[in-house]
Coordinates of C-alpha atoms in Angstrom, one line a residue:
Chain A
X1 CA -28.0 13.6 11.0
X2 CA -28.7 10.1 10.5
X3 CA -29.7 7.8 12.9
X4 CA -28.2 5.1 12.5
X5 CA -24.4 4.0 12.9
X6 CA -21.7 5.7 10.4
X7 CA -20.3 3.3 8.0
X8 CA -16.7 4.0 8.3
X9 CA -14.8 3.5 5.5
X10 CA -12.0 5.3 6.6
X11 CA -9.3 3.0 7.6
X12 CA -6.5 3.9 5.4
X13 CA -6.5 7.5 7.3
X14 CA -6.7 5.3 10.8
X15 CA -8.0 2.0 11.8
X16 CA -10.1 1.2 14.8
X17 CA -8.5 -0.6 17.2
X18 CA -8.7 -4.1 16.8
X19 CA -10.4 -6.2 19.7
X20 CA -6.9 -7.9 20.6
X21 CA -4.9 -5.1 20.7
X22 CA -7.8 -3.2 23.0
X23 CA -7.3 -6.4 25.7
X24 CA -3.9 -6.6 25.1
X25 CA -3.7 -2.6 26.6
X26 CA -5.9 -2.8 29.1
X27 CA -4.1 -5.5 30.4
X28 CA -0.5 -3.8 29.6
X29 CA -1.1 -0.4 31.3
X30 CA -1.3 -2.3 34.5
X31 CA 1.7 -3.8 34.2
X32 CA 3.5 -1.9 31.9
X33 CA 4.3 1.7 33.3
X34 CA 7.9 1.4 34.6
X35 CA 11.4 2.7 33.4
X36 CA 12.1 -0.5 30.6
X37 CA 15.7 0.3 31.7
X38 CA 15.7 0.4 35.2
X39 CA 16.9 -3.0 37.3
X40 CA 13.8 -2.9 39.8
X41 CA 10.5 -5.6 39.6
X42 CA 8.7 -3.0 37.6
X43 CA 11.6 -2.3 35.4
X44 CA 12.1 -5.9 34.4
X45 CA 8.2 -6.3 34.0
X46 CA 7.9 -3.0 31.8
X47 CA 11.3 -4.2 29.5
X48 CA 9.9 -7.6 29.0
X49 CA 6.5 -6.5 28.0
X50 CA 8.7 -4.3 25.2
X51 CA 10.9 -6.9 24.4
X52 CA 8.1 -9.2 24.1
X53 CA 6.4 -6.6 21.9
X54 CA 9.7 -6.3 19.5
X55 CA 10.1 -9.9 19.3
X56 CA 6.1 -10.2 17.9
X57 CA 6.6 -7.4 15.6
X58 CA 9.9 -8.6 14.1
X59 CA 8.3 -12.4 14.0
X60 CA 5.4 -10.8 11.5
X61 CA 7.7 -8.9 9.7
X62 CA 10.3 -11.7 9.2
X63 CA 12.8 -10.0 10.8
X64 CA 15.3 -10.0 13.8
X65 CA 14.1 -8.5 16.9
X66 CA 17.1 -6.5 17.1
X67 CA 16.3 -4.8 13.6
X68 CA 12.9 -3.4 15.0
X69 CA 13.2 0.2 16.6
X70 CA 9.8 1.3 18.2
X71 CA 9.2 5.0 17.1
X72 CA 6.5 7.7 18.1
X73 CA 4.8 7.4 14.8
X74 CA 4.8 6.1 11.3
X75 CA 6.1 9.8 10.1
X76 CA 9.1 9.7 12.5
X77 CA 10.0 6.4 11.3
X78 CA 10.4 7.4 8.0
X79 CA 12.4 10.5 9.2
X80 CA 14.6 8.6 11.1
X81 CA 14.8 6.4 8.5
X82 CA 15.9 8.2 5.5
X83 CA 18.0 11.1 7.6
X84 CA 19.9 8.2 9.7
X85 CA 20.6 6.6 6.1
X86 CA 21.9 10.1 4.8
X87 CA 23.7 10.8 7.8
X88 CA 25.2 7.2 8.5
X89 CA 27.2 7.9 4.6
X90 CA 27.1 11.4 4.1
X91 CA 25.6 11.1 1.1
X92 CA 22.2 13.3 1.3
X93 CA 20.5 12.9 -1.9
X94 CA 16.8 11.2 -1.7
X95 CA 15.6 10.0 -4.4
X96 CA 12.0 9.1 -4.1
X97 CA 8.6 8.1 -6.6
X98 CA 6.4 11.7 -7.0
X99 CA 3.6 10.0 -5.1
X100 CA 5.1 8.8 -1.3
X101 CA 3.7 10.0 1.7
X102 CA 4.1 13.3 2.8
X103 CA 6.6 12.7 5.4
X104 CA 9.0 11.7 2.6
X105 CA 8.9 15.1 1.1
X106 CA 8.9 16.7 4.0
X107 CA 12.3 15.0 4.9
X108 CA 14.0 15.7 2.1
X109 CA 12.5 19.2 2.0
X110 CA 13.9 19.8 5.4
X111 CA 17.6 18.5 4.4
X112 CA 18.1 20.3 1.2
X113 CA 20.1 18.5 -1.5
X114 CA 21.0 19.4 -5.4
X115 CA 21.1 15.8 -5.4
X116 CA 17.2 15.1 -4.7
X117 CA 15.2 13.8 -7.4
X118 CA 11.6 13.3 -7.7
X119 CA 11.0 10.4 -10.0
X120 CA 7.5 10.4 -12.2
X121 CA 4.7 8.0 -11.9
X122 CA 2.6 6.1 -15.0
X123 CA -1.1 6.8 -15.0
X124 CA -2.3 3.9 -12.2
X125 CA 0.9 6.2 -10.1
X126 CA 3.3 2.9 -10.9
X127 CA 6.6 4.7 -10.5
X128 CA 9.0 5.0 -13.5
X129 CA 11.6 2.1 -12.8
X130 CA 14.3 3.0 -15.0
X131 CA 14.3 6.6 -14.3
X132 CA 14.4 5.7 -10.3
X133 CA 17.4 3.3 -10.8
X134 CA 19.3 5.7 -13.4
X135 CA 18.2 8.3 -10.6
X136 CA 20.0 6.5 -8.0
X137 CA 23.3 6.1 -9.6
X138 CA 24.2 9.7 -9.5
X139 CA 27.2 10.4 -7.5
X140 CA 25.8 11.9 -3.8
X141 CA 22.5 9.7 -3.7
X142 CA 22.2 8.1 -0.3
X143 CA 19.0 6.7 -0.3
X144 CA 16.4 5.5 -2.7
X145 CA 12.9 6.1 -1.1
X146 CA 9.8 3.8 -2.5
X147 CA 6.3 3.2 -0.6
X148 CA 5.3 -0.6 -0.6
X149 CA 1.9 0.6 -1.8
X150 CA 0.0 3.7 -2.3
X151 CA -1.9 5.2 0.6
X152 CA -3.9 7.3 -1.6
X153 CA -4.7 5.2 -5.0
X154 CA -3.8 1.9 -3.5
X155 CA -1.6 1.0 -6.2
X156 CA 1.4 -1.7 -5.6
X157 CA 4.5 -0.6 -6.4
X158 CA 7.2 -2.9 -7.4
X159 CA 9.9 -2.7 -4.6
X160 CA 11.3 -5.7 -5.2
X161 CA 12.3 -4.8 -9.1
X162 CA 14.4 -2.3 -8.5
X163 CA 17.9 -3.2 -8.9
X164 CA 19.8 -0.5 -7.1
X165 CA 23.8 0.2 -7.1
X166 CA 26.0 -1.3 -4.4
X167 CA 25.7 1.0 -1.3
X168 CA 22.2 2.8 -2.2
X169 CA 20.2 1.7 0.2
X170 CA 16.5 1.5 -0.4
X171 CA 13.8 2.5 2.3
X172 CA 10.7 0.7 1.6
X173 CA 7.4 2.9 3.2
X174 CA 5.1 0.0 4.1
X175 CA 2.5 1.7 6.6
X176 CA -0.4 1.7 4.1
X177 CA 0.9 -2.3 2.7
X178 CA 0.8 -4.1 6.6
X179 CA -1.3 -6.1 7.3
X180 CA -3.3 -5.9 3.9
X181 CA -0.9 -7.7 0.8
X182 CA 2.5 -9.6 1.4
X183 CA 5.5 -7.4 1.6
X184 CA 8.2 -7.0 -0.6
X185 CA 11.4 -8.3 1.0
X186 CA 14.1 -6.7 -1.1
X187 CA 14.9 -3.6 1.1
X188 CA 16.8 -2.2 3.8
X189 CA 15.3 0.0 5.9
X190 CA 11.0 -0.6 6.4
X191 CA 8.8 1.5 8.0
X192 CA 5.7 1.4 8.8
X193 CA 2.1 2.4 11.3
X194 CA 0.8 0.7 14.1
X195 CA -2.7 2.5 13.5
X196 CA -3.2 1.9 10.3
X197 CA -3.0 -2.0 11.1
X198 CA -5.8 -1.9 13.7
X199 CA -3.0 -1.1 16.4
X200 CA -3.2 1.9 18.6
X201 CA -1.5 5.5 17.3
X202 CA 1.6 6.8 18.2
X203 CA 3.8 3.4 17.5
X204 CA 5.9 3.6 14.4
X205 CA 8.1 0.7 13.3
X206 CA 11.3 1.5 12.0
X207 CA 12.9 -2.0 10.6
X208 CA 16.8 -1.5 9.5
X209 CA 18.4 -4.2 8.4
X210 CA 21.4 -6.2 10.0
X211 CA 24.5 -4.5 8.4
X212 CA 22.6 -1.0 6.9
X213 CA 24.5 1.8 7.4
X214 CA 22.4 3.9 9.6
X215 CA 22.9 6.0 12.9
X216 CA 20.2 8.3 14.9
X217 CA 19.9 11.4 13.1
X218 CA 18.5 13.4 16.0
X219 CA 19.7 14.5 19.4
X220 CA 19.9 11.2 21.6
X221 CA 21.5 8.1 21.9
X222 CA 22.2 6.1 18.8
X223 CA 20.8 3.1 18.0
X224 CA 17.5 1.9 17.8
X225 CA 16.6 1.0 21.0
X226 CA 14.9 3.9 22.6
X227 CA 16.2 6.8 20.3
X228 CA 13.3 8.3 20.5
X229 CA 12.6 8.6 24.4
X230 CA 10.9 6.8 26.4
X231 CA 9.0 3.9 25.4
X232 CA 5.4 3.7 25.2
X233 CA 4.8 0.2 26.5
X234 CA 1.4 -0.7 26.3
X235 CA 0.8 0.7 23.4
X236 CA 3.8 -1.2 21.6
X237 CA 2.4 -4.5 23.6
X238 CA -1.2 -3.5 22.1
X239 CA 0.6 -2.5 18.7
X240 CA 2.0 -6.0 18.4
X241 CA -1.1 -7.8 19.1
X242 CA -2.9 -6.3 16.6
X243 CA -0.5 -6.8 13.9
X244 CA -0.3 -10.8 14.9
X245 CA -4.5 -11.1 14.9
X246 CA -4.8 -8.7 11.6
X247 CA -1.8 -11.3 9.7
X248 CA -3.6 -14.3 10.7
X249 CA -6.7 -13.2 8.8
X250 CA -5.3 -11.1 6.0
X251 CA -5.4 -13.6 3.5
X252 CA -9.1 -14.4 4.1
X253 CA -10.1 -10.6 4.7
X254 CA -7.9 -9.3 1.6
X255 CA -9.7 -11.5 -0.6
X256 CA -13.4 -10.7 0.6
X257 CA -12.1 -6.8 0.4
X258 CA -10.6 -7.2 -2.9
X259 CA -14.1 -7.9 -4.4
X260 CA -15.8 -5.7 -2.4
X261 CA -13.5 -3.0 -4.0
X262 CA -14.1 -4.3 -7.5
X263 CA -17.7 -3.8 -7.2
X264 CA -17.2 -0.3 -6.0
X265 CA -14.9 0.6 -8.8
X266 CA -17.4 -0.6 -11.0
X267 CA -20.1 1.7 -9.4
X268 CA -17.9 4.6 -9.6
X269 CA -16.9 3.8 -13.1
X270 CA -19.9 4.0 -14.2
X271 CA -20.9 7.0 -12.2
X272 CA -21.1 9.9 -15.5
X273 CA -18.0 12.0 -15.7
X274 CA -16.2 10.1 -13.3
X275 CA -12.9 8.2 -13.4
X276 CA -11.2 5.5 -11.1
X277 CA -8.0 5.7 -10.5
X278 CA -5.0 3.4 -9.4
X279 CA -3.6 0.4 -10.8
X280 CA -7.2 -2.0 -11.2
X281 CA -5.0 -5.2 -9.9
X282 CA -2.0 -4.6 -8.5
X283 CA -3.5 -3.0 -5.7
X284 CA -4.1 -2.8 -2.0
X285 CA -7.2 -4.9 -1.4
X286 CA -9.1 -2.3 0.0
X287 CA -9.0 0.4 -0.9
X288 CA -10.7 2.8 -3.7
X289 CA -10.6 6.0 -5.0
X290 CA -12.2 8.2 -7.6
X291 CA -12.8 11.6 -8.5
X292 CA -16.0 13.1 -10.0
X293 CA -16.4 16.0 -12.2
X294 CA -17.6 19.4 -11.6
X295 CA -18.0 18.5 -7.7
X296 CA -16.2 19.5 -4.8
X297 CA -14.7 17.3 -2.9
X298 CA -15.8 19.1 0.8
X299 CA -19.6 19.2 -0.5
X300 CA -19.4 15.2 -1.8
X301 CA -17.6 14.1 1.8
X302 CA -20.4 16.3 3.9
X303 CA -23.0 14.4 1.8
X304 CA -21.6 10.9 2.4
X305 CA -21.5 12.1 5.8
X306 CA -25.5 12.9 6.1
X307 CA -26.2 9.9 4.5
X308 CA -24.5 7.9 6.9
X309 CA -20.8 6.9 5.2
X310 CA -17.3 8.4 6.5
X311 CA -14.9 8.5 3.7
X312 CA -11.7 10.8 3.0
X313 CA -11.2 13.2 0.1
X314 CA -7.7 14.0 -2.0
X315 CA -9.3 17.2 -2.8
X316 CA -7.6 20.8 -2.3
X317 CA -10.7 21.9 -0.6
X318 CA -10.9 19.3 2.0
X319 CA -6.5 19.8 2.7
X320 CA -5.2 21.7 5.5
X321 CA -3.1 23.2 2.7
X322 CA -5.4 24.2 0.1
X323 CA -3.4 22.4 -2.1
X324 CA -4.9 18.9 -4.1
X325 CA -2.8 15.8 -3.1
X326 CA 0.4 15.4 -4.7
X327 CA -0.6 12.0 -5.1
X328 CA -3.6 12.7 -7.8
X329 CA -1.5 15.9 -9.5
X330 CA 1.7 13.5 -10.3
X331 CA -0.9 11.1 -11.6
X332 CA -2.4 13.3 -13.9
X333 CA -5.9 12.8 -12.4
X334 CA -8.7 14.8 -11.8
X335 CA -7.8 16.2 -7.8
X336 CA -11.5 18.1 -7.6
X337 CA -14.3 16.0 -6.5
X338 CA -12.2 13.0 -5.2
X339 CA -13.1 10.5 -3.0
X340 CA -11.3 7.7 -1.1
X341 CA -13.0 4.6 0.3
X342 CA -10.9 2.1 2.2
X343 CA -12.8 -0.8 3.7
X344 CA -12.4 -1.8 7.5
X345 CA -11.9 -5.8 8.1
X346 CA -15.6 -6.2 9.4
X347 CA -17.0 -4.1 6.3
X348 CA -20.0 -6.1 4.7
X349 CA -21.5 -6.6 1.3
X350 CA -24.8 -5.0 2.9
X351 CA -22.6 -1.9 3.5
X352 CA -21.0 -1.9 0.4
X353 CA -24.1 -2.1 -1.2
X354 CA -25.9 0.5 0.5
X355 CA -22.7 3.0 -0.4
X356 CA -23.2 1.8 -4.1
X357 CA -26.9 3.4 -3.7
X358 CA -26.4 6.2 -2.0
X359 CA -23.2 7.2 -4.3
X360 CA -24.6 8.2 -7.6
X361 CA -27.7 10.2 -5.9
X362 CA -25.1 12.0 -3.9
X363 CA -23.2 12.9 -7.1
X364 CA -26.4 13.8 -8.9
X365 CA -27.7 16.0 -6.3
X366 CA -24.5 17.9 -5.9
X367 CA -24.0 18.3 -9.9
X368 CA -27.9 19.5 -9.9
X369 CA -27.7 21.8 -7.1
X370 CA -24.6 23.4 -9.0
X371 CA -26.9 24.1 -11.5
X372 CA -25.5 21.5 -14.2
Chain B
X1 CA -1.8 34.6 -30.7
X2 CA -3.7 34.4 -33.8
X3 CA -6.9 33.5 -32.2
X4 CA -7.4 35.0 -29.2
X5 CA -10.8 32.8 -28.7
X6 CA -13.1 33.0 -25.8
X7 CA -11.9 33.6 -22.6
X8 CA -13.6 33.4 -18.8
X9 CA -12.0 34.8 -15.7
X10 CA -12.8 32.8 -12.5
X11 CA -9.4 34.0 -11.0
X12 CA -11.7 34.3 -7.8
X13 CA -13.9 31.6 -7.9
X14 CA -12.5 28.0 -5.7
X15 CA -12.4 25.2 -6.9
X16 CA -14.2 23.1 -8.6
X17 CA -15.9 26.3 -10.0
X18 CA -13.4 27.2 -12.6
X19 CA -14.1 23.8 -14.6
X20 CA -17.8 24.1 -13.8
X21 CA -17.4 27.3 -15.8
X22 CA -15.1 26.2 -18.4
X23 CA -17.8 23.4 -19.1
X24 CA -20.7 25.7 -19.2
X25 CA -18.5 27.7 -21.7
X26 CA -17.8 25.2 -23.9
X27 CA -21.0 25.4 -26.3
X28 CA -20.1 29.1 -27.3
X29 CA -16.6 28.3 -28.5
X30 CA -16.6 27.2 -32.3
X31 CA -15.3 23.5 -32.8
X32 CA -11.4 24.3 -33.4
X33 CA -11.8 27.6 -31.3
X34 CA -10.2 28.7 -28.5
X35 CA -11.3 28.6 -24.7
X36 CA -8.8 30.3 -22.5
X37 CA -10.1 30.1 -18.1
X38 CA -8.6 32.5 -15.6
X39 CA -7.8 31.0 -12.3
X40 CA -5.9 31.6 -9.3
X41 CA -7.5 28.4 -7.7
X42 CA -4.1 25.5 -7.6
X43 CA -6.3 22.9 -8.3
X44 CA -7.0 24.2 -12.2
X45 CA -3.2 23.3 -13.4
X46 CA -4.1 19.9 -12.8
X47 CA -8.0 20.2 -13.8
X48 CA -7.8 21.5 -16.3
X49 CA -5.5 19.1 -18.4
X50 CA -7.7 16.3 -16.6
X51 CA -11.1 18.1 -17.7
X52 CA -9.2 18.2 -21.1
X53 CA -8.8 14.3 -21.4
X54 CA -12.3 13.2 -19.8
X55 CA -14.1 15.6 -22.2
X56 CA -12.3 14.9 -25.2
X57 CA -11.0 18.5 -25.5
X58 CA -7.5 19.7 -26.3
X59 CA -5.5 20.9 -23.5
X60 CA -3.2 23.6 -25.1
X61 CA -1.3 25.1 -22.4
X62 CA -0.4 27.1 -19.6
X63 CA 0.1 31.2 -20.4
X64 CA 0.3 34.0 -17.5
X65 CA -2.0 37.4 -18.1
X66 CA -0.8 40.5 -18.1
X67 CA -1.1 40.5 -14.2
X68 CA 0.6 37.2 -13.7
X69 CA -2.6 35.3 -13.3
X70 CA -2.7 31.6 -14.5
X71 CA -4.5 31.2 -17.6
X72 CA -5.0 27.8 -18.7
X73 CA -5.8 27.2 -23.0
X74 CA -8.1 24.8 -24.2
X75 CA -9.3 23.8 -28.0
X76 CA -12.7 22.3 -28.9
X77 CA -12.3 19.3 -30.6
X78 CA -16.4 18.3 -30.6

């Protein structure tokens, strides 16, 4: 093991807790622990801390308080989000890009449709735009599904191009975009992650727009107010907080990221039998990944591990589902000996540097172990 | 198939073994030859091709064997 601190370049999987959103919960779970619908002193105190969290959120999203709903993750928010779209018309076709998060598939998997359509990506994982708009005219599409940005390859995609028929609504996945690049505006329903901003887990923001067709497509009351069950307080308060100290520094911490990335992309680039892939500009600031020839991605994570750096891995062999991501198969991409990197907002050059070191021995050791 | 080329069968071997093979294989096929690899592990539909493209190989297609296995065809180009 090494003895000194992990670098963790992790933060696309989940961010650590940013110092104002740790304050903000210490303070909250004092404060916060009552019934938010209850008349009593507590009551009142809990639903003002909530309301106070919805109005923050919806301020740094540029929306109305009343479109925020507070969910139990960023994956329920996008279930409720695409199933209360389907269910709100009737109309249960999904038509989403080949490389949107998991819980995209998984919602359409789980609400069956001849209808669905999977709609290919370029190389850098850019969906096909035409094909996604012809896609969405077909009689029985309800909803057209496209991530703000890619939480695998980073790569933007363009939201705000699509130019969808009257009454197809578009649900816009943003949890790997907040609190990194400016959002796309030209969407219904958002969604998005309170940990990957630096907020604590289990908050999910589900955004629907003023006039969206949409009810609660599971058991409970409708609307977006507490749909879900009961509120987690603090950690909505702590959520919020976050979201309003990580927007005030994105600009600045986006930019220093963005060249911090280039300069790993570079390294890995030049790494032999290696490629980068995702979209070299249009991209989160971030966030890197690459895959390396004739290494597995388990054995290349475990190395960057002993040597001190925490990174993730699109690999089959690192999956719960021995599968490689979707992500890098609809991309066309190597899947076997990948590696993500995504930079925290405190990440410095020193540590960037020192992973650009300690990369292409790791990579050379494995391949010569193996023998190649 | 006309030329039935060289063929390897990691049908058990994880991944990334069945392109470590197919790499180590490579220098026994003629240039225009065949190189078929045998493998069960998911990660070779896409590795393959991939392997294909960052080598500068041909990536000819995916055929079953006579046991339903996944064999995936390659050409030399150089």
């Amino acid at each position: 093991m090494s003895s000194t601190p992990e670098v963790y370049l992790d933060t696309a999987s989940a961010a650590r807790l940013h110092p104002a959103a740790r304050d903000t919960l210490l303070a909250a779970l004092e404060r916060g622990y009552a019934d938010p619908r209850r008349l009593h002193g507590a009551g009142r105190d809990a639903r003002l801390l909530l309301d106070n969290a919805r109005a923050v959120i919806a301020e740094c999203l540029d929306v109305r308080p009343d479109e925020v709903g507070l969910t139990s993750s960023g994956t329920d928010a996008v279930h409720r989000g695409l199933l209360g779209l389907t269910a709100a018309t009737g109309r249960d076709g999904i038509v989403h890009s080949a490389v949107e998060h998991s819980s995209v598939l998984h919602a359409a998997q789980w609400r069956p449709s001849p209808v669905h359509a999977s709609i290919a990506v370029d190389a850098t994982g850019r969906v096909d735009l035409l094909a996604l708009t012809e896609a969405a005219r077909t009689p029985g599409v309800g909803v057209v599904a496209l991530q703000s940005a890619n939480q695998e390859v980073g790569t933007l995609q363009p939201v705000d191009e699509a130019e969808l028929p009257d009454g197809v609504p578009l649900l816009t996945d943003a949890a790997a975009a907040i609190g990194h690049v400016p959002l796309p505006r030209s969407w219904s329903v958002l969604t998005g992650s309170a940990h990957k901003w630096g907020g604590p887990a289990g908050v999910g923001v589900l955004v629907v727009r003023r006039g969206t067709r949409w009810q609660n497509p599971f058991p409970g009351e409708d609307g977006l107010d507490g749909s879900g069950g009961f509120a987690n307080v603090p950690a909505a308060l702590a959520a919020a907080a976050a979201l309003q100290a990580v927007l005030a520094e994105q600009e600045e911490v986006a930019s220093r990221q963005f060249r911090q990335v280039a300069r790993l992309r570079a390294v890995a680039a030049a790494l032999p039998d290696a490629e980068v892939v995702g979209d070299p500009e249009r991209r989160l600031p971030h966030l890197v990944t690459f895959s390396c020839l004739y290494v597995g991605g388990d054995e290349i994570v475990s190395a960057l591990a002993r040597r001190g750096y925490g990174v993730a891995s699109g690999s089959a062999c690192t999956a719960s589902t021995l599968e490689p991501s979707h992500v890098l198969a609809a991309m066309g991409a190597l899947t076997h000996g990948n590696v993500r990197v995504s930079l925290a907002c405190d990440t410095t050059d020193e540590q960037v540097e020192g992973f650009c070191t300690v990369l292409p021995e790791v990579v050379a050791r494995i391949r010569k172990d193996a023998g190649l | 198939m006309s030329d039935p080329g060289v063929e390897i069968d990691c049908r058990d071997l994880p991944c990334p073994r069945p392109i470590i093979e197919l790499a180590r294989a490579l220098p026994d096929v003629p240039v225009g030859g065949r190189l078929a690899v045998v493998a069960r592990d998911p990660a070779a539909r896409y590795d393959v091709p991939a392997w294909c493209r960052m080598r500068g190989q041909e990536y000819v297609g995916e055929e079953l064997t006579d046991d339903d296995v996944p064999r995936y065809v390659v050409r030399r180009l150089s």
